[in-house]
């Protein structure tokens, strides 16, 4: 009998790190298979049962995993992220779309062989949105899952298409076959800008928020944000992002009224975020030097999103608002990180 497992793709990313820690800490932790292009961080390696270094485009590798394991749940986090996708759009399409198709096909085959749908958790993004102009963005209020879906980035296009692919594999796969397939239990969260206290920002389109905080904590005298001071998008502390994935994974399918869910926590302007940083680090001057290209991308995302469906269907409530995220999660952890580095 094959071992029943949870497969995490993109396991070595910041969401993957947090997810592994939470799953491993459960009273009855699952058998975790972690898949990534790179070896898992040293401190996380003991928390997984198997580490597979490989590519979601490698269909032979995926086939090998299905022969070795009964895959019960997939957390599909692997992706080429927004900024990298703009510089390498065709590569992004291969990784973000074909990689997802490979995993959905794997899930469909596993679902058919065991007669029970594989639970497939997909990490999407507010990049799927495309507000036509600033006036519309300001007037729209919190945007629900089904409006303004006209992304202007390759990453956003990839994510939106994969949401539809997930719905297809869940509800319409092999719809012309004599016998309908079992289908995949596809569940998707659209993340806002995620802010982690543990990992250093890497130049993502929403990274102006964590960048200003990390720069100040490092003792830098100034930081120039690459957006206007009135730039507003929704954000979320990383622990809430992990919480949402785990909550959605566990709710009974019959409770869910849709396949894709917004999740929200707090929405603040760049100026408001800068004021919070400067209150904590008054010696750091934060200025605004917009990059036209990146500003245009951020302007295409909603100022706020409506997550009422997630709250109603599966009891979603964030633990952190802006103040709690800053004072109880970000500040203590980031200060401790750089204080420790200074003492080494």
mmCIF file of C-alpha atoms in Angstrom:
data_model
loop_
_atom_site.group_PDB
_atom_site.id
_atom_site.type_symbol
_atom_site.label_atom_id
_atom_site.label_comp_id
_atom_site.label_asym_id
_atom_site.label_seq_id
_atom_site.Cartn_x
_atom_site.Cartn_y
_atom_site.Cartn_z
ATOM 1 C CA UNK A 1 0.000 0.000 0.000
ATOM 2 C CA UNK A 2 1.356 3.417 -0.942
ATOM 3 C CA UNK A 3 1.999 6.014 1.740
ATOM 4 C CA UNK A 4 -0.644 8.760 1.830
ATOM 5 C CA UNK A 5 1.108 12.132 1.605
ATOM 6 C CA UNK A 6 0.786 15.887 1.419
ATOM 7 C CA UNK A 7 2.795 17.331 -1.486
ATOM 8 C CA UNK A 8 4.050 20.923 -1.242
ATOM 9 C CA UNK A 9 5.465 22.481 -4.414
ATOM 10 C CA UNK A 10 7.638 25.567 -4.097
ATOM 11 C CA UNK A 11 8.368 24.330 -0.587
ATOM 12 C CA UNK A 12 11.459 26.479 -0.173
ATOM 13 C CA UNK A 13 9.594 29.761 -0.677
ATOM 14 C CA UNK A 14 8.392 31.953 2.172
ATOM 15 C CA UNK A 15 4.833 30.567 2.100
ATOM 16 C CA UNK A 16 6.221 27.037 1.890
ATOM 17 C CA UNK A 17 8.411 27.594 4.946
ATOM 18 C CA UNK A 18 5.502 28.741 7.078
ATOM 19 C CA UNK A 19 3.216 25.983 5.830
ATOM 20 C CA UNK A 20 5.750 23.254 6.613
ATOM 21 C CA UNK A 21 6.254 24.577 10.140
ATOM 22 C CA UNK A 22 2.507 24.612 10.826
ATOM 23 C CA UNK A 23 1.815 21.170 9.335
ATOM 24 C CA UNK A 24 4.753 19.594 11.162
ATOM 25 C CA UNK A 25 3.561 21.053 14.476
ATOM 26 C CA UNK A 26 0.112 19.431 14.274
ATOM 27 C CA UNK A 27 -0.726 16.748 16.874
ATOM 28 C CA UNK A 28 -0.938 14.161 14.084
ATOM 29 C CA UNK A 29 1.304 15.620 11.370
ATOM 30 C CA UNK A 30 0.902 14.368 7.804
ATOM 31 C CA UNK A 31 3.645 12.685 5.783
ATOM 32 C CA UNK A 32 5.104 15.703 3.978
ATOM 33 C CA UNK A 33 6.804 15.493 0.587
ATOM 34 C CA UNK A 34 8.471 18.811 -0.266
ATOM 35 C CA UNK A 35 9.273 19.634 -3.903
ATOM 36 C CA UNK A 36 11.484 22.539 -4.941
ATOM 37 C CA UNK A 37 14.260 23.425 -7.366
ATOM 38 C CA UNK A 38 16.575 23.920 -4.393
ATOM 39 C CA UNK A 39 17.336 22.044 -1.197
ATOM 40 C CA UNK A 40 15.086 22.973 1.708
ATOM 41 C CA UNK A 41 16.437 25.395 4.290
ATOM 42 C CA UNK A 42 18.569 23.529 6.832
ATOM 43 C CA UNK A 43 16.315 24.178 9.833
ATOM 44 C CA UNK A 44 13.230 22.932 7.963
ATOM 45 C CA UNK A 45 14.718 19.737 6.549
ATOM 46 C CA UNK A 46 13.915 17.650 9.682
ATOM 47 C CA UNK A 47 10.261 18.741 9.470
ATOM 48 C CA UNK A 48 9.541 16.993 6.153
ATOM 49 C CA UNK A 49 9.536 13.271 5.489
ATOM 50 C CA UNK A 50 11.045 13.573 2.031
ATOM 51 C CA UNK A 51 12.720 16.390 0.132
ATOM 52 C CA UNK A 52 12.584 16.128 -3.666
ATOM 53 C CA UNK A 53 14.816 18.484 -5.640
ATOM 54 C CA UNK A 54 13.157 18.863 -9.012
ATOM 55 C CA UNK A 55 10.975 20.795 -11.423
ATOM 56 C CA UNK A 56 7.193 20.804 -11.791
ATOM 57 C CA UNK A 57 7.827 20.740 -15.565
ATOM 58 C CA UNK A 58 9.497 17.329 -15.200
ATOM 59 C CA UNK A 59 6.585 14.997 -15.947
ATOM 60 C CA UNK A 60 8.689 11.871 -15.385
ATOM 61 C CA UNK A 61 9.512 13.060 -11.872
ATOM 62 C CA UNK A 62 5.828 13.704 -11.162
ATOM 63 C CA UNK A 63 4.899 10.266 -12.511
ATOM 64 C CA UNK A 64 7.486 8.702 -10.203
ATOM 65 C CA UNK A 65 5.925 10.450 -7.219
ATOM 66 C CA UNK A 66 2.486 9.081 -8.116
ATOM 67 C CA UNK A 67 3.830 5.531 -8.265
ATOM 68 C CA UNK A 68 5.522 5.889 -4.880
ATOM 69 C CA UNK A 69 2.804 7.755 -2.986
ATOM 70 C CA UNK A 70 -0.931 8.210 -2.694
ATOM 71 C CA UNK A 71 -1.152 11.984 -2.915
ATOM 72 C CA UNK A 72 -4.027 13.135 -0.734
ATOM 73 C CA UNK A 73 -3.469 16.917 -0.763
ATOM 74 C CA UNK A 74 -1.360 19.243 -2.905
ATOM 75 C CA UNK A 75 -0.368 22.754 -1.877
ATOM 76 C CA UNK A 76 0.761 24.242 -5.175
ATOM 77 C CA UNK A 77 2.951 27.231 -4.322
ATOM 78 C CA UNK A 78 5.659 26.969 -7.004
ATOM 79 C CA UNK A 79 5.671 29.882 -9.439
ATOM 80 C CA UNK A 80 7.848 32.385 -11.219
ATOM 81 C CA UNK A 81 6.818 35.576 -9.405
ATOM 82 C CA UNK A 82 5.588 38.872 -10.790
ATOM 83 C CA UNK A 83 8.767 40.850 -11.459
ATOM 84 C CA UNK A 84 10.697 37.865 -12.842
ATOM 85 C CA UNK A 85 7.712 36.973 -15.004
ATOM 86 C CA UNK A 86 7.798 40.374 -16.705
ATOM 87 C CA UNK A 87 11.441 39.903 -17.659
ATOM 88 C CA UNK A 88 10.878 36.301 -18.808
ATOM 89 C CA UNK A 89 7.220 36.064 -19.907
ATOM 90 C CA UNK A 90 7.517 32.895 -21.985
ATOM 91 C CA UNK A 91 9.413 31.099 -19.227
ATOM 92 C CA UNK A 92 6.783 32.331 -16.769
ATOM 93 C CA UNK A 93 4.047 30.853 -18.928
ATOM 94 C CA UNK A 94 5.794 27.477 -19.008
ATOM 95 C CA UNK A 95 6.387 27.378 -15.262
ATOM 96 C CA UNK A 96 3.180 28.979 -14.046
ATOM 97 C CA UNK A 97 0.727 27.461 -16.527
ATOM 98 C CA UNK A 98 2.238 24.220 -17.837
ATOM 99 C CA UNK A 99 3.566 23.382 -14.380
ATOM 100 C CA UNK A 100 0.071 23.827 -12.957
ATOM 101 C CA UNK A 101 -1.471 21.739 -15.748
ATOM 102 C CA UNK A 102 1.017 18.958 -14.979
ATOM 103 C CA UNK A 103 -0.037 18.951 -11.331
ATOM 104 C CA UNK A 104 -3.756 19.141 -12.119
ATOM 105 C CA UNK A 105 -3.384 16.195 -14.518
ATOM 106 C CA UNK A 106 -1.506 14.269 -11.823
ATOM 107 C CA UNK A 107 -4.301 15.087 -9.373
ATOM 108 C CA UNK A 108 -7.000 13.986 -11.804
ATOM 109 C CA UNK A 109 -5.245 10.657 -12.367
ATOM 110 C CA UNK A 110 -4.762 10.122 -8.634
ATOM 111 C CA UNK A 111 -8.413 11.018 -8.010
ATOM 112 C CA UNK A 112 -9.532 8.455 -10.589
ATOM 113 C CA UNK A 113 -7.258 5.697 -9.270
ATOM 114 C CA UNK A 114 -8.367 6.037 -5.664
ATOM 115 C CA UNK A 115 -11.983 7.079 -6.283
ATOM 116 C CA UNK A 116 -11.673 10.121 -4.029
ATOM 117 C CA UNK A 117 -10.781 13.633 -5.228
ATOM 118 C CA UNK A 118 -7.300 14.904 -4.484
ATOM 119 C CA UNK A 119 -7.510 18.152 -2.545
ATOM 120 C CA UNK A 120 -5.630 20.799 -4.558
ATOM 121 C CA UNK A 121 -4.816 24.101 -2.814
ATOM 122 C CA UNK A 122 -3.729 26.790 -5.261
ATOM 123 C CA UNK A 123 -2.034 30.056 -4.328
ATOM 124 C CA UNK A 124 -3.297 32.866 -6.560
ATOM 125 C CA UNK A 125 -2.806 36.617 -6.284
ATOM 126 C CA UNK A 126 -4.379 40.061 -6.532
ATOM 127 C CA UNK A 127 -2.304 40.305 -9.722
ATOM 128 C CA UNK A 128 -5.321 38.724 -11.489
ATOM 129 C CA UNK A 129 -7.062 42.098 -11.263
ATOM 130 C CA UNK A 130 -6.729 44.963 -13.715
ATOM 131 C CA UNK A 131 -8.270 48.261 -12.681
ATOM 132 C CA UNK A 132 -8.664 50.427 -15.804
ATOM 133 C CA UNK A 133 -7.595 53.696 -14.175
ATOM 134 C CA UNK A 134 -6.983 55.388 -10.827
ATOM 135 C CA UNK A 135 -10.437 56.990 -10.714
ATOM 136 C CA UNK A 136 -12.113 53.597 -11.074
ATOM 137 C CA UNK A 137 -9.790 52.102 -8.465
ATOM 138 C CA UNK A 138 -10.626 54.836 -5.965
ATOM 139 C CA UNK A 139 -14.372 54.572 -6.590
ATOM 140 C CA UNK A 140 -14.637 50.773 -6.677
ATOM 141 C CA UNK A 141 -14.497 50.043 -2.940
ATOM 142 C CA UNK A 142 -13.619 46.484 -1.881
ATOM 143 C CA UNK A 143 -13.570 44.405 -5.077
ATOM 144 C CA UNK A 144 -15.075 40.912 -5.107
ATOM 145 C CA UNK A 145 -13.734 37.841 -6.910
ATOM 146 C CA UNK A 146 -15.535 38.380 -10.222
ATOM 147 C CA UNK A 147 -14.907 42.025 -11.180
ATOM 148 C CA UNK A 148 -12.082 43.820 -13.017
ATOM 149 C CA UNK A 149 -10.335 40.621 -14.102
ATOM 150 C CA UNK A 150 -8.132 42.184 -16.776
ATOM 151 C CA UNK A 151 -4.549 41.649 -15.561
ATOM 152 C CA UNK A 152 -1.733 43.610 -17.184
ATOM 153 C CA UNK A 153 1.162 41.344 -16.120
ATOM 154 C CA UNK A 154 2.163 37.900 -17.353
ATOM 155 C CA UNK A 155 2.053 36.672 -13.748
ATOM 156 C CA UNK A 156 -1.508 37.940 -13.344
ATOM 157 C CA UNK A 157 -2.572 36.397 -16.661
ATOM 158 C CA UNK A 158 -1.007 33.081 -15.645
ATOM 159 C CA UNK A 159 -2.720 33.082 -12.259
ATOM 160 C CA UNK A 160 -6.150 33.953 -13.664
ATOM 161 C CA UNK A 161 -5.910 31.270 -16.337
ATOM 162 C CA UNK A 162 -4.853 28.681 -13.760
ATOM 163 C CA UNK A 163 -7.853 29.577 -11.604
ATOM 164 C CA UNK A 164 -10.021 28.682 -14.609
ATOM 165 C CA UNK A 165 -8.024 25.515 -15.251
ATOM 166 C CA UNK A 166 -8.621 24.463 -11.655
ATOM 167 C CA UNK A 167 -12.347 25.017 -12.045
ATOM 168 C CA UNK A 168 -12.275 22.970 -15.259
ATOM 169 C CA UNK A 169 -10.472 20.018 -13.660
ATOM 170 C CA UNK A 170 -12.844 20.196 -10.687
ATOM 171 C CA UNK A 171 -16.161 20.476 -12.498
ATOM 172 C CA UNK A 172 -15.792 19.757 -16.224
ATOM 173 C CA UNK A 173 -12.821 17.439 -16.776
ATOM 174 C CA UNK A 174 -13.610 14.687 -19.324
ATOM 175 C CA UNK A 175 -17.162 15.976 -19.613
ATOM 176 C CA UNK A 176 -17.694 14.148 -22.926
ATOM 177 C CA UNK A 177 -16.472 10.783 -21.649
ATOM 178 C CA UNK A 178 -18.964 7.937 -21.266
ATOM 179 C CA UNK A 179 -18.253 7.943 -17.537
ATOM 180 C CA UNK A 180 -17.570 11.242 -15.818
ATOM 181 C CA UNK A 181 -14.258 11.537 -14.013
ATOM 182 C CA UNK A 182 -14.057 11.864 -10.240
ATOM 183 C CA UNK A 183 -12.569 15.347 -10.603
ATOM 184 C CA UNK A 184 -10.134 17.328 -8.502
ATOM 185 C CA UNK A 185 -11.137 19.101 -5.291
ATOM 186 C CA UNK A 186 -9.697 22.464 -6.379
ATOM 187 C CA UNK A 187 -9.573 25.281 -3.816
ATOM 188 C CA UNK A 188 -7.885 28.613 -4.414
ATOM 189 C CA UNK A 189 -6.969 31.631 -2.303
ATOM 190 C CA UNK A 190 -6.112 34.987 -3.837
ATOM 191 C CA UNK A 191 -3.402 36.458 -1.666
ATOM 192 C CA UNK A 192 -2.974 40.206 -1.224
ATOM 193 C CA UNK A 193 0.560 41.543 -0.761
ATOM 194 C CA UNK A 194 2.158 39.207 1.778
ATOM 195 C CA UNK A 195 4.588 40.675 4.310
ATOM 196 C CA UNK A 196 7.006 38.321 6.052
ATOM 197 C CA UNK A 197 9.185 39.170 9.029
ATOM 198 C CA UNK A 198 11.340 36.124 8.397
ATOM 199 C CA UNK A 199 12.463 36.468 4.787
ATOM 200 C CA UNK A 200 14.095 39.492 3.162
ATOM 201 C CA UNK A 201 12.040 41.043 0.320
ATOM 202 C CA UNK A 202 13.395 40.204 -3.130
ATOM 203 C CA UNK A 203 12.148 43.029 -5.328
ATOM 204 C CA UNK A 204 8.551 41.932 -5.854
ATOM 205 C CA UNK A 205 6.008 44.458 -7.060
ATOM 206 C CA UNK A 206 4.403 44.841 -3.630
ATOM 207 C CA UNK A 207 7.707 44.723 -1.751
ATOM 208 C CA UNK A 208 7.911 48.458 -1.112
ATOM 209 C CA UNK A 209 6.139 47.833 2.202
ATOM 210 C CA UNK A 210 8.511 45.217 3.665
ATOM 211 C CA UNK A 211 11.516 46.893 2.006
ATOM 212 C CA UNK A 212 11.019 50.138 3.925
ATOM 213 C CA UNK A 213 10.707 48.242 7.202
ATOM 214 C CA UNK A 214 13.777 46.078 6.619
ATOM 215 C CA UNK A 215 15.817 49.109 5.512
ATOM 216 C CA UNK A 216 14.914 50.992 8.686
ATOM 217 C CA UNK A 217 15.624 47.987 10.920
ATOM 218 C CA UNK A 218 19.036 47.639 9.283
ATOM 219 C CA UNK A 219 19.821 51.181 10.413
ATOM 220 C CA UNK A 220 19.828 52.737 6.959
ATOM 221 C CA UNK A 221 19.455 56.510 6.984
ATOM 222 C CA UNK A 222 17.018 56.608 4.077
ATOM 223 C CA UNK A 223 14.805 54.487 1.873
ATOM 224 C CA UNK A 224 13.152 55.609 -1.361
ATOM 225 C CA UNK A 225 9.923 53.728 -2.064
ATOM 226 C CA UNK A 226 9.331 52.975 -5.751
ATOM 227 C CA UNK A 227 5.659 54.076 -5.588
ATOM 228 C CA UNK A 228 3.700 57.272 -4.952
ATOM 229 C CA UNK A 229 2.771 58.027 -1.372
ATOM 230 C CA UNK A 230 -0.955 57.628 -2.131
ATOM 231 C CA UNK A 231 -0.470 54.102 -3.544
ATOM 232 C CA UNK A 232 -2.899 51.760 -1.795
ATOM 233 C CA UNK A 233 -3.251 47.984 -2.050
ATOM 234 C CA UNK A 234 -4.292 45.269 0.424
ATOM 235 C CA UNK A 235 -1.651 43.520 2.524
ATOM 236 C CA UNK A 236 -1.497 40.560 4.884
ATOM 237 C CA UNK A 237 0.956 39.295 7.487
ATOM 238 C CA UNK A 238 2.466 35.980 6.425
ATOM 239 C CA UNK A 239 1.026 33.975 9.379
ATOM 240 C CA UNK A 240 -2.483 34.898 8.227
ATOM 241 C CA UNK A 241 -1.688 33.687 4.714
ATOM 242 C CA UNK A 242 -0.642 30.299 6.107
ATOM 243 C CA UNK A 243 -3.718 30.210 8.329
ATOM 244 C CA UNK A 244 -5.976 30.796 5.315
ATOM 245 C CA UNK A 245 -4.465 27.917 3.328
ATOM 246 C CA UNK A 246 -4.897 25.509 6.227
ATOM 247 C CA UNK A 247 -8.444 26.658 6.979
ATOM 248 C CA UNK A 248 -9.538 26.290 3.370
ATOM 249 C CA UNK A 249 -7.912 22.858 3.104
ATOM 250 C CA UNK A 250 -9.938 21.503 6.024
ATOM 251 C CA UNK A 251 -13.432 22.803 5.379
ATOM 252 C CA UNK A 252 -15.895 20.230 3.946
ATOM 253 C CA UNK A 253 -16.383 20.648 0.191
ATOM 254 C CA UNK A 254 -20.136 20.996 0.627
ATOM 255 C CA UNK A 255 -19.587 24.215 2.599
ATOM 256 C CA UNK A 256 -17.888 25.895 -0.353
ATOM 257 C CA UNK A 257 -19.913 27.910 -2.838
ATOM 258 C CA UNK A 258 -17.046 28.722 -5.206
ATOM 259 C CA UNK A 259 -13.575 27.570 -6.218
ATOM 260 C CA UNK A 260 -11.687 30.859 -5.804
ATOM 261 C CA UNK A 261 -11.729 33.033 -2.683
ATOM 262 C CA UNK A 262 -10.377 36.462 -1.869
ATOM 263 C CA UNK A 263 -8.789 36.853 1.546
ATOM 264 C CA UNK A 264 -8.095 40.246 3.082
ATOM 265 C CA UNK A 265 -6.527 41.691 6.198
ATOM 266 C CA UNK A 266 -5.705 45.404 5.927
ATOM 267 C CA UNK A 267 -5.337 48.076 3.288
ATOM 268 C CA UNK A 268 -3.007 51.038 3.782
ATOM 269 C CA UNK A 269 -1.412 53.706 1.610
ATOM 270 C CA UNK A 270 2.350 53.792 1.185
ATOM 271 C CA UNK A 271 2.385 57.031 3.189
ATOM 272 C CA UNK A 272 0.501 55.415 6.086
ATOM 273 C CA UNK A 273 2.907 52.469 6.073
ATOM 274 C CA UNK A 274 5.878 54.835 5.996
ATOM 275 C CA UNK A 275 4.504 56.719 9.014
ATOM 276 C CA UNK A 276 4.275 53.461 10.991
ATOM 277 C CA UNK A 277 7.868 52.610 10.094
ATOM 278 C CA UNK A 278 9.144 56.072 11.005
ATOM 279 C CA UNK A 279 7.355 55.976 14.351
ATOM 280 C CA UNK A 280 9.432 52.901 15.182
ATOM 281 C CA UNK A 281 12.636 54.057 13.457
ATOM 282 C CA UNK A 282 12.714 57.870 13.553
ATOM 283 C CA UNK A 283 16.308 58.012 12.279
ATOM 284 C CA UNK A 284 15.340 56.601 8.879
ATOM 285 C CA UNK A 285 13.964 59.029 6.297
ATOM 286 C CA UNK A 286 11.447 57.460 3.918
ATOM 287 C CA UNK A 287 10.863 59.208 0.611
ATOM 288 C CA UNK A 288 8.945 58.340 -2.540
ATOM 289 C CA UNK A 289 10.580 57.961 -5.939
ATOM 290 C CA UNK A 290 8.040 56.238 -8.188
ATOM 291 C CA UNK A 291 9.176 53.846 -10.884
ATOM 292 C CA UNK A 292 6.741 54.413 -13.749
ATOM 293 C CA UNK A 293 6.650 50.772 -14.816
ATOM 294 C CA UNK A 294 6.172 49.282 -11.357
ATOM 295 C CA UNK A 295 3.783 52.067 -10.360
ATOM 296 C CA UNK A 296 1.585 51.201 -13.321
ATOM 297 C CA UNK A 297 1.381 47.595 -12.203
ATOM 298 C CA UNK A 298 0.490 48.449 -8.605
ATOM 299 C CA UNK A 299 -2.095 50.974 -9.799
ATOM 300 C CA UNK A 300 -3.849 48.160 -11.680
ATOM 301 C CA UNK A 301 -4.508 46.277 -8.442
ATOM 302 C CA UNK A 302 -7.515 47.113 -6.225
ATOM 303 C CA UNK A 303 -7.128 49.374 -3.216
ATOM 304 C CA UNK A 304 -9.079 46.795 -1.215
ATOM 305 C CA UNK A 305 -10.729 43.424 -1.799
ATOM 306 C CA UNK A 306 -13.974 41.892 -0.584
ATOM 307 C CA UNK A 307 -13.467 38.600 1.261
ATOM 308 C CA UNK A 308 -17.046 38.137 2.475
ATOM 309 C CA UNK A 309 -17.387 34.786 0.663
ATOM 310 C CA UNK A 310 -14.424 33.319 2.564
ATOM 311 C CA UNK A 311 -15.773 34.660 5.841
ATOM 312 C CA UNK A 312 -19.206 33.151 5.193
ATOM 313 C CA UNK A 313 -18.200 29.799 3.689
ATOM 314 C CA UNK A 314 -15.235 28.767 5.806
ATOM 315 C CA UNK A 315 -15.026 31.155 8.733
ATOM 316 C CA UNK A 316 -12.085 33.192 7.524
ATOM 317 C CA UNK A 317 -11.033 35.957 9.939
ATOM 318 C CA UNK A 318 -7.470 37.349 9.955
ATOM 319 C CA UNK A 319 -5.567 37.427 13.229
ATOM 320 C CA UNK A 320 -3.628 40.571 12.311
ATOM 321 C CA UNK A 321 -4.897 44.019 11.386
ATOM 322 C CA UNK A 322 -2.302 46.627 10.372
ATOM 323 C CA UNK A 323 -1.420 47.647 13.925
ATOM 324 C CA UNK A 324 -1.166 44.109 15.292
ATOM 325 C CA UNK A 325 0.789 42.937 12.248
ATOM 326 C CA UNK A 326 3.278 45.742 12.735
ATOM 327 C CA UNK A 327 3.584 45.803 16.526
ATOM 328 C CA UNK A 328 3.208 42.116 17.416
ATOM 329 C CA UNK A 329 4.667 40.315 14.404
ATOM 330 C CA UNK A 330 6.811 42.432 12.089
ATOM 331 C CA UNK A 331 8.613 44.789 14.475
ATOM 332 C CA UNK A 332 9.692 42.293 17.159
ATOM 333 C CA UNK A 333 10.826 39.660 14.668
ATOM 334 C CA UNK A 334 12.674 41.990 12.309
ATOM 335 C CA UNK A 335 14.340 43.899 15.155
ATOM 336 C CA UNK A 336 15.468 40.595 16.637
ATOM 337 C CA UNK A 337 16.800 39.447 13.275
ATOM 338 C CA UNK A 338 19.076 42.435 12.794
ATOM 339 C CA UNK A 339 20.066 42.697 16.459
ATOM 340 C CA UNK A 340 21.235 39.089 16.253
ATOM 341 C CA UNK A 341 23.137 39.803 13.038
ATOM 342 C CA UNK A 342 24.891 42.785 14.655
ATOM 343 C CA UNK A 343 26.002 40.681 17.623
ATOM 344 C CA UNK A 344 27.555 37.930 15.473
#
